[in-house]
Short mmCIF file of C-alpha atoms and ligand atoms in Angstrom, two decimals:
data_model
loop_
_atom_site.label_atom_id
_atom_site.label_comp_id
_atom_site.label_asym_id
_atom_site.label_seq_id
_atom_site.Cartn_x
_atom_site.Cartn_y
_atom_site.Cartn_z
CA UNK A 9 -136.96 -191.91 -12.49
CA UNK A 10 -138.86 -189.40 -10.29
CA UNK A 11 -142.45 -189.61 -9.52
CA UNK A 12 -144.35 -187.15 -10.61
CA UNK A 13 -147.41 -185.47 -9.07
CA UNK A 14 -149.82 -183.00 -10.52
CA UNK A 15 -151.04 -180.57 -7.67
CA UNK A 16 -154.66 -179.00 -8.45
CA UNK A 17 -155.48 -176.33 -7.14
CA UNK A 18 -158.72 -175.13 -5.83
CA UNK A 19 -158.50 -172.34 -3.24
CA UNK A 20 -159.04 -172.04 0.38
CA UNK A 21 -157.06 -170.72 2.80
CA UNK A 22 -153.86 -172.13 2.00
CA UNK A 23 -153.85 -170.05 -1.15
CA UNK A 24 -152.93 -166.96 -0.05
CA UNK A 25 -150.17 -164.96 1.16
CA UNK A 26 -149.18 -161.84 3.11
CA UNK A 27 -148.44 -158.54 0.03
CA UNK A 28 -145.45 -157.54 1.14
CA UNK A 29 -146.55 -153.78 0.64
CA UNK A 30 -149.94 -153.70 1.81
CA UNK A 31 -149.84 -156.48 4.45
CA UNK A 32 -153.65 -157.52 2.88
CA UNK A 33 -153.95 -161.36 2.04
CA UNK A 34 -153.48 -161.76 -2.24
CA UNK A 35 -153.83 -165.03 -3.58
CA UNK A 36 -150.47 -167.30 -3.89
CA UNK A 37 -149.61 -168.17 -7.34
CA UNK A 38 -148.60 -171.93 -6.95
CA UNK A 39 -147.46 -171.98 -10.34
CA UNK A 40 -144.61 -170.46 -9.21
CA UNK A 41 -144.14 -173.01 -5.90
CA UNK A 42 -140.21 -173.56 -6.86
CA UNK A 43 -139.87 -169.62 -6.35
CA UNK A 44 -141.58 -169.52 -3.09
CA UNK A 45 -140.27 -172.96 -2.02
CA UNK A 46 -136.69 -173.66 -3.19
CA UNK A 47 -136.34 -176.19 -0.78
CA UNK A 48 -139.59 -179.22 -2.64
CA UNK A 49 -136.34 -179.33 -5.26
CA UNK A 50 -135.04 -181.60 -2.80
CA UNK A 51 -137.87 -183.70 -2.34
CA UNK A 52 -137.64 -185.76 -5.34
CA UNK A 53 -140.68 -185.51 -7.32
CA UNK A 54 -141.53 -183.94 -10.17
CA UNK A 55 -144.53 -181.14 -9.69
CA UNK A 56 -146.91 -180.14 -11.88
CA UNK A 57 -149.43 -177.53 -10.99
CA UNK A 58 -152.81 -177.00 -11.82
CA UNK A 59 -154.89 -173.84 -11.17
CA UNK A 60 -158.54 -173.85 -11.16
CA UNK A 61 -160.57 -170.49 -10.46
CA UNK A 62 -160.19 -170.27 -6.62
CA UNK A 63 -163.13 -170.37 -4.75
CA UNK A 64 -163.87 -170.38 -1.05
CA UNK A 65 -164.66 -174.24 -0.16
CA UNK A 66 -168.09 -172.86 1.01
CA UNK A 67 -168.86 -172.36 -2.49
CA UNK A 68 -167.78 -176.11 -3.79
CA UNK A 69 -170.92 -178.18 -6.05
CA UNK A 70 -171.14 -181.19 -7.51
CA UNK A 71 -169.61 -179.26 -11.07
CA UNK A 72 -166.53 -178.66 -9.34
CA UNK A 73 -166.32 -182.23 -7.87
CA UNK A 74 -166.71 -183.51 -11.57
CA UNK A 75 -164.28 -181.08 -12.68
CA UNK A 76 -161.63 -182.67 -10.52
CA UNK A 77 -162.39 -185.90 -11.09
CA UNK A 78 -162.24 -184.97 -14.63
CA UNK A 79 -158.59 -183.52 -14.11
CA UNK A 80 -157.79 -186.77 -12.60
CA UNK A 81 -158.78 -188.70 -15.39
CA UNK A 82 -157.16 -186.81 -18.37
CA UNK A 83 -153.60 -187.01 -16.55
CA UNK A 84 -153.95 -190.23 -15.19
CA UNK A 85 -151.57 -191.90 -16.70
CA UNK A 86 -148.80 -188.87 -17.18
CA UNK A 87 -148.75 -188.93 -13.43
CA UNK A 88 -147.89 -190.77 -10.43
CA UNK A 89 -150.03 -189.48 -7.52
CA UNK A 90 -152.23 -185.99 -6.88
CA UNK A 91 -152.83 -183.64 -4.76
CA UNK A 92 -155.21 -181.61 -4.27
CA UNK A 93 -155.34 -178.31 -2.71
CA UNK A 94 -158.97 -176.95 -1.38
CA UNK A 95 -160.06 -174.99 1.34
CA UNK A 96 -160.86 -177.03 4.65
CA UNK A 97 -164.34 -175.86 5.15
CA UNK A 98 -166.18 -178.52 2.81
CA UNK A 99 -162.75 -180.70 2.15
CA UNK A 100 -164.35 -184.06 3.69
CA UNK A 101 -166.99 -183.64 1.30
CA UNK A 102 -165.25 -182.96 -1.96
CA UNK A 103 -162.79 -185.34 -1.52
CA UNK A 104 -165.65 -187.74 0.02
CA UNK A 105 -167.20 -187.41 -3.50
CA UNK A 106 -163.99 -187.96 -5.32
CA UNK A 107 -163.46 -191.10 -3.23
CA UNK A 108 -167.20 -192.55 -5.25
CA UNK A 109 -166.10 -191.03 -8.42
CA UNK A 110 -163.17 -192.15 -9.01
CA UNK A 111 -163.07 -196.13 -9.82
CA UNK A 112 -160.61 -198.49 -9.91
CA UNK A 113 -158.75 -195.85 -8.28
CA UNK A 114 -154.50 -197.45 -8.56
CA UNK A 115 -152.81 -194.28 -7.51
CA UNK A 116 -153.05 -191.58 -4.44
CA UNK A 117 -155.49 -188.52 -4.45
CA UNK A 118 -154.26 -186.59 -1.49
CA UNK A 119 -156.11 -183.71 -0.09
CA UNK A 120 -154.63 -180.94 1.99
CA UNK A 121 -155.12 -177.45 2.97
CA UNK A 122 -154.57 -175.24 6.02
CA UNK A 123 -155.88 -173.48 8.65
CA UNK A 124 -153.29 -170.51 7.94
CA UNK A 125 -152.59 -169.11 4.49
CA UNK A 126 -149.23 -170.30 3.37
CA UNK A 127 -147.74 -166.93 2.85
CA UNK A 128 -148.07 -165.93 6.64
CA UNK A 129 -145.30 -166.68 8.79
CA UNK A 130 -146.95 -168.99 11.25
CA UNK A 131 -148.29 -171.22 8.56
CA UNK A 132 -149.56 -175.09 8.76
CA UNK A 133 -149.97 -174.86 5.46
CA UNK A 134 -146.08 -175.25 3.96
CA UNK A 135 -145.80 -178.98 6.04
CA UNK A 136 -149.27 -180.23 4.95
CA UNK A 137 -148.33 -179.12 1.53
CA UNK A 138 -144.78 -180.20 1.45
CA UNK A 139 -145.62 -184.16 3.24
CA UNK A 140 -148.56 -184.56 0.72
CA UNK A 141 -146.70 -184.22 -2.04
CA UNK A 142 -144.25 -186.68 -0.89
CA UNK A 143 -147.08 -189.24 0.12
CA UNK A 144 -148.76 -188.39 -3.36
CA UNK A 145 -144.97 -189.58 -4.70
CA UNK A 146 -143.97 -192.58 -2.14
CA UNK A 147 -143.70 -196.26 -3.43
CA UNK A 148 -143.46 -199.30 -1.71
CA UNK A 149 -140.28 -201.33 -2.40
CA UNK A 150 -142.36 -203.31 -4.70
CA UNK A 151 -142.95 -200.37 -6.69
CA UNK A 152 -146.59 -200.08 -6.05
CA UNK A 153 -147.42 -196.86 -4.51
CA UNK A 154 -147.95 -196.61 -1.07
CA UNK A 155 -151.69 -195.28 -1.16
CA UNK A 156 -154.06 -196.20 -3.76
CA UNK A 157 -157.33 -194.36 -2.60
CA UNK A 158 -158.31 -190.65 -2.05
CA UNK A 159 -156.93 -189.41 1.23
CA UNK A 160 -156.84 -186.72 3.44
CA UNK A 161 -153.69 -185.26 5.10
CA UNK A 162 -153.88 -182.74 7.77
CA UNK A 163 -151.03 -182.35 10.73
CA UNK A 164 -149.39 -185.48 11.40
CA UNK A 165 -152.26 -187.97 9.77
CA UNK A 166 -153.26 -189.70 6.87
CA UNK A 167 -156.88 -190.27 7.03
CA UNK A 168 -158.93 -192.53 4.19
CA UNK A 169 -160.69 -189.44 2.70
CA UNK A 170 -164.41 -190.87 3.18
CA UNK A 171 -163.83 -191.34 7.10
CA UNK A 172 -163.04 -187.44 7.70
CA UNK A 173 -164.93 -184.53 8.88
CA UNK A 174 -163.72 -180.86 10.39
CA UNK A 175 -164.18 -181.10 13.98
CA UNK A 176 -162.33 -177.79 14.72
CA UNK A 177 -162.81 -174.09 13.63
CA UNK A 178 -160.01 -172.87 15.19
CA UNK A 179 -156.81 -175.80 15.88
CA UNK A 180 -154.58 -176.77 13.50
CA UNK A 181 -155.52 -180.09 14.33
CA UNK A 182 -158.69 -179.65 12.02
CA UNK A 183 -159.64 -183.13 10.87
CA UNK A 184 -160.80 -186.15 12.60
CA UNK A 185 -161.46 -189.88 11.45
CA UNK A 186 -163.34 -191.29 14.51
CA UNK A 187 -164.03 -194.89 13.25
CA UNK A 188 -161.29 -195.49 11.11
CA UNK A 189 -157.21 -195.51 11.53
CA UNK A 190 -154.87 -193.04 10.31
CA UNK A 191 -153.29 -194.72 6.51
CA UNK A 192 -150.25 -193.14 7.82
CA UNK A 193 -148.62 -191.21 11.10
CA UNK A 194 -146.07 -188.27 10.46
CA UNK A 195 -143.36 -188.01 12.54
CA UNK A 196 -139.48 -187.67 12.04
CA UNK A 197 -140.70 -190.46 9.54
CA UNK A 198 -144.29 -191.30 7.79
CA UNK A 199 -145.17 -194.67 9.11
CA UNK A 200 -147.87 -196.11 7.13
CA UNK A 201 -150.28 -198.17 8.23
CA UNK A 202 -150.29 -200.99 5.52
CA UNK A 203 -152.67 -203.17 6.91
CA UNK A 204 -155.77 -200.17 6.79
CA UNK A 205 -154.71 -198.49 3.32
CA UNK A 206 -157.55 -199.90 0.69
CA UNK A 207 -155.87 -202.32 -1.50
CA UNK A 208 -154.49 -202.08 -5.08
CA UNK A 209 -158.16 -202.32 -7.18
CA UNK A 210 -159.42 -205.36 -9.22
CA UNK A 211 -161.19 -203.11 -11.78
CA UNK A 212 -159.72 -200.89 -14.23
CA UNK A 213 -159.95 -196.78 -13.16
CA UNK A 214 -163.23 -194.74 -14.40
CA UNK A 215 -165.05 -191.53 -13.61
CA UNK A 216 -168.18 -191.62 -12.68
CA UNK A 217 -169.44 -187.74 -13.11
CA UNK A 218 -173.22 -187.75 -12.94
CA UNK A 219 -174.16 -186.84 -9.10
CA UNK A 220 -177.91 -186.35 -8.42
CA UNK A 221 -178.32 -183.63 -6.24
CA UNK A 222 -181.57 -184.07 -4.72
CA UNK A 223 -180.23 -185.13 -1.48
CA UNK A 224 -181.14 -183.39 1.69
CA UNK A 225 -180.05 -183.99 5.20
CA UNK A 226 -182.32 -183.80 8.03
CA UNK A 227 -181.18 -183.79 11.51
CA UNK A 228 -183.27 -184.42 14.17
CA UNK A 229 -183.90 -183.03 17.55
CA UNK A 230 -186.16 -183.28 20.56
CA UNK A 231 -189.15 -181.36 20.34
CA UNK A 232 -189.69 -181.31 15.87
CA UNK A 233 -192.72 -180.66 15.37
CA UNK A 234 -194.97 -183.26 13.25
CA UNK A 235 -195.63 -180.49 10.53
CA UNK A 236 -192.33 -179.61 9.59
CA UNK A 237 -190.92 -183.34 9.63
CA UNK A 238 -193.73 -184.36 7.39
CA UNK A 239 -192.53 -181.35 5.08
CA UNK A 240 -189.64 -181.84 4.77
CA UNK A 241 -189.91 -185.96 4.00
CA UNK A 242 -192.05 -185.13 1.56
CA UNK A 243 -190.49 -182.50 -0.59
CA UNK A 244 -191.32 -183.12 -4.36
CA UNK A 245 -187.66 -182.68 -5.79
CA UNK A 246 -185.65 -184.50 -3.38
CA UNK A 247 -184.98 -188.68 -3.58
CA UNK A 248 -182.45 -188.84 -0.67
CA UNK A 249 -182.70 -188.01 2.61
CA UNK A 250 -179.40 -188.49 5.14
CA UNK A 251 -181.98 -188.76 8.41
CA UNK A 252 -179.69 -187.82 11.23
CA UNK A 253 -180.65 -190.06 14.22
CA UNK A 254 -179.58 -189.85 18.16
CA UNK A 255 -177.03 -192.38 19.39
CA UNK A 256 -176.94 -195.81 17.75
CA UNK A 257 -179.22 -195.20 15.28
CA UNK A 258 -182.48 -193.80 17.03
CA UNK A 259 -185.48 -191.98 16.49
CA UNK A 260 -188.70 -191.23 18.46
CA UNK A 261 -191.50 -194.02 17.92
CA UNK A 262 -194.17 -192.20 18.07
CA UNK A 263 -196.59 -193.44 15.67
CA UNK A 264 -197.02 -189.77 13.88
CA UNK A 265 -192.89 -190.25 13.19
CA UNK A 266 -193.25 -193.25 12.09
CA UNK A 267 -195.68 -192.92 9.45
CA UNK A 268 -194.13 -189.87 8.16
CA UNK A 269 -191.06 -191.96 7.78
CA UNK A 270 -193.10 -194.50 6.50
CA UNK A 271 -194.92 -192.48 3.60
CA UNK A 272 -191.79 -190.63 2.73
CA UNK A 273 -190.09 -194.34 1.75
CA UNK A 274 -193.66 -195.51 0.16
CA UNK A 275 -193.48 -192.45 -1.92
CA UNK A 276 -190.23 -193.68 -3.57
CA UNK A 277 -187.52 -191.81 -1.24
CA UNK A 278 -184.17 -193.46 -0.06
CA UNK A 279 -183.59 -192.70 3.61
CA UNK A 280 -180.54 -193.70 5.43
CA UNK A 281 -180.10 -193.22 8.98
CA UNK A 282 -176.84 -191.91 10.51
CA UNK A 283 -175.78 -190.90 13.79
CA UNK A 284 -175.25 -187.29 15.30
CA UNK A 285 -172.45 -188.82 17.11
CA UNK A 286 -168.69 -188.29 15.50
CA UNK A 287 -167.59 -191.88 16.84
CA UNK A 288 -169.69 -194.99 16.40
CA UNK A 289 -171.90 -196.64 14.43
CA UNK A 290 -175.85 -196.88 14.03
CA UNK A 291 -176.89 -200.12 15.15
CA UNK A 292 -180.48 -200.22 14.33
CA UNK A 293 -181.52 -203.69 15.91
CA UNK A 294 -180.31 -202.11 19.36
CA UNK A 295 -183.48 -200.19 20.45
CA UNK A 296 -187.21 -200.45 19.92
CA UNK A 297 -186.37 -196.99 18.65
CA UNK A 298 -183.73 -197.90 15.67
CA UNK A 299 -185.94 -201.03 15.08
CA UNK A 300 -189.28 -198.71 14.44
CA UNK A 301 -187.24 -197.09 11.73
CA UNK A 302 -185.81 -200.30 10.12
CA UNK A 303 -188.71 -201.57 10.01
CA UNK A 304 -190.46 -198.52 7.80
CA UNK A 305 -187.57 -199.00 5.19
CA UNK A 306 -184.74 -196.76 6.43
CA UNK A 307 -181.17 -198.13 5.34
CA UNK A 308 -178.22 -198.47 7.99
CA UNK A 309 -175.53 -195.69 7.09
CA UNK A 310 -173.46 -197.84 10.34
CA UNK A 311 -170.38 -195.81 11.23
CA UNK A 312 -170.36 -193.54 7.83
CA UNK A 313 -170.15 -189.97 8.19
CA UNK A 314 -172.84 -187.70 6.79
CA UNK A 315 -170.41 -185.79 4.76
CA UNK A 316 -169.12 -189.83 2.88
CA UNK A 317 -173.69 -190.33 3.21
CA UNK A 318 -174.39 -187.21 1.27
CA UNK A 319 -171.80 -187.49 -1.25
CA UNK A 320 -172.41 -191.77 -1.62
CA UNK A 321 -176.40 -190.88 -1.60
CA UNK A 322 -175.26 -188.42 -4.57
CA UNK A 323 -173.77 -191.03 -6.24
CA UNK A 324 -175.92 -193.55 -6.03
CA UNK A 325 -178.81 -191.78 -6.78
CA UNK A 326 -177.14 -191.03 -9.94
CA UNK A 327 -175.92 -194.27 -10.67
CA UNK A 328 -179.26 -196.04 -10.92
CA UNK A 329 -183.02 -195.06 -10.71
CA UNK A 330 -183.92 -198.17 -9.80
CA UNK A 331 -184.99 -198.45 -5.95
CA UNK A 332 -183.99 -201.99 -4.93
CA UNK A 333 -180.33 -201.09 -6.82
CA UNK A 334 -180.03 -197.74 -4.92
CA UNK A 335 -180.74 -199.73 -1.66
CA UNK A 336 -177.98 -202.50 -2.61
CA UNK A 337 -175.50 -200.17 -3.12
CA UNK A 338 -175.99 -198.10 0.15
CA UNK A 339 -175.72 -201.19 2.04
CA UNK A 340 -172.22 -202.44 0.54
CA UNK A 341 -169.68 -200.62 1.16
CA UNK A 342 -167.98 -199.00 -1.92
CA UNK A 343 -164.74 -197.58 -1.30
CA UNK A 344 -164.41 -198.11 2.63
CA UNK A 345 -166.55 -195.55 3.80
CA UNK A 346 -168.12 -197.55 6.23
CA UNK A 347 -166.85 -200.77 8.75
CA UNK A 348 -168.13 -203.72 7.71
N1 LIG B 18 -163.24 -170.71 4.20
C1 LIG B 18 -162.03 -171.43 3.82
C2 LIG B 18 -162.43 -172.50 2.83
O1 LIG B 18 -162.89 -173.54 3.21
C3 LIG B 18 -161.39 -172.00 5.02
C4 LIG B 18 -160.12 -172.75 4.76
O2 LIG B 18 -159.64 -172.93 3.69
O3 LIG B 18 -159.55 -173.22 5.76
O4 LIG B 18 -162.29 -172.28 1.64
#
């Protein structure tokens, strides 16, 4: 029998196409896709398509991560694999959040879009579209599928969703994963890479919908002033705070920083401390200055990205309200997201 994959889609880029009157960008209908792409007959799935209101990925909130995951879960089991169709803007994020929301996860969520719409000509969007559907298909000769996690394809590579983040604007070559290897390499063939896919789940699947969005990122620079860093730590409606550090992990010591750091984490808030840096890890026992912080109660993100430390800070703030099991949670790591 064929696989069959539901694709979901979103909007972003990759949704629209070229009116062949007015030359304007319309929206493509993917209902249609065997119309407009004769050739996926051949690939041996079954598709099933899904269209959501499309919305520029600028736009994307916690609702519409729960919707998805929601979509997920009611055709779970008619399905063999998803994909999921969004614009490329906030993609590490959404399908960061999926990654958390989705437990027990036994069959691939892959995420693709493009930096072209698919109706122009010059289009990256028909290959990203076309090889994640057959990843969101592919089985291992055991008849396990090949990826049971939420990924992220984008030319060429398979990237563990909660590992990605847009590092270009303008190549096709949009998404990175700095710390962690590609699940699988496109060439003439896909070659997965076995050995760093996440592992068939010892729990049974669940969604998990119930984000709390009082999460804030602060990044920090040379020369913030003592005011506004005091202001922002200790804004009333906001639990989380994603501290963006320099390097491995660091932050000025003097004492002023410190105690604002300090008070922010007495007053109840969970801070965890990642780097600026795309590629390596926080490593807070390096320097006085990563020590300072560790030692007024800021959590090691390690190699995370802050798009997985929002969207895990999200989800655990929503998962408990209990400090010490917030803290526990940020340190393990859930679905991969960091290297441990
Ligand atoms: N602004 C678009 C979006 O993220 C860009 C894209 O899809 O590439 O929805």
């Amino acid at each position: 029998m064929k696989p069959s994959v539901l694709i979901i889609y979103t909007g972003g880029t990759i949704g629209m196409k070229t009116d062949a009157e007015t030359g304007a960008l319309v929206p493509f209908d993917f209902s249609g896709i065997y119309e407009e792409f004769p050739s996926l007959k051949r690939l041996q799935v079954d598709i099933d398509v899904m269209t959501l209101p499309p919305i520029d990925s600028s736009n994307v909130t916690p609702a519409d991560w729960a919707e998805m995951a929601c979509i997920i879960r009611d055709n779970y089991d008619r399905h063999d694999g998803f994909v999921v169709l969004h614009g490329t803007d906030t993609m590490s994020y959404s399908a960061s959040a999926l990654s958390f929301m989705l437990r027990g996860l036994a069959k691939p969520v892959i995420f693709t879009g493009s930096q072209i719409p698919i109706g122009v000509l010059r289009t990256d969007g028909r290959e990203n579209l076309i090889t994640a559907i057959e990843i969101a298909g592919a089985k291992r000769p055991d008849g396990r599928p090949e990826i049971s996690e939420v990924a992220l394809y984008f030319q060429n590579r398979l990237f563990r969703a909660n590992r990605t983040t847009k590092r270009s604007a303008e190549e096709l070559n949009a998404f990175r994963s700095y710390n962690y290897p590609p699940l699988a390499e496109v060439g003439v063939n896909i070659t997965y890479n076995r050995s760093a896919a996440a592992p068939m789940p010892d729990e049974p699947f669940g969604v998990d919908t119930s984000l709390n969005d009082r999460v804030m990122v602060v990044k920090l620079f040379p020369g913030m002033r003592e005011e506004l860093l005091r202001r922002l730590l200790s804004m009333d409606d906001v639990e989380g705070i994603v501290l963006e550090t320099f390097g491995a992990g660091n932050a000025p010591t003097h004492e002023w920083f410190i105690s604002a750091v300090r008070d922010a984490v007495a007053a109840g808030r969970t801070i965890l401390n990642v780097t600026q840096c795309g590629d390596g890890e926080v490593s807070m026992e390096l320097y006085e200055t990563g020590l300072a912080l560790q030692r007024a109660g800021v959590l090691c993100g390690y190699d995370m990205t802050t798009e997985a430390a929002v969207t895990k800070m999200m989800y655990v703030l929503g998962a408990t309200e209990s400090r010490q099991e917030r803290a526990e949670l940020l340190r393990r790591s859930l679905r991969g997201e960091f290297t441990r």
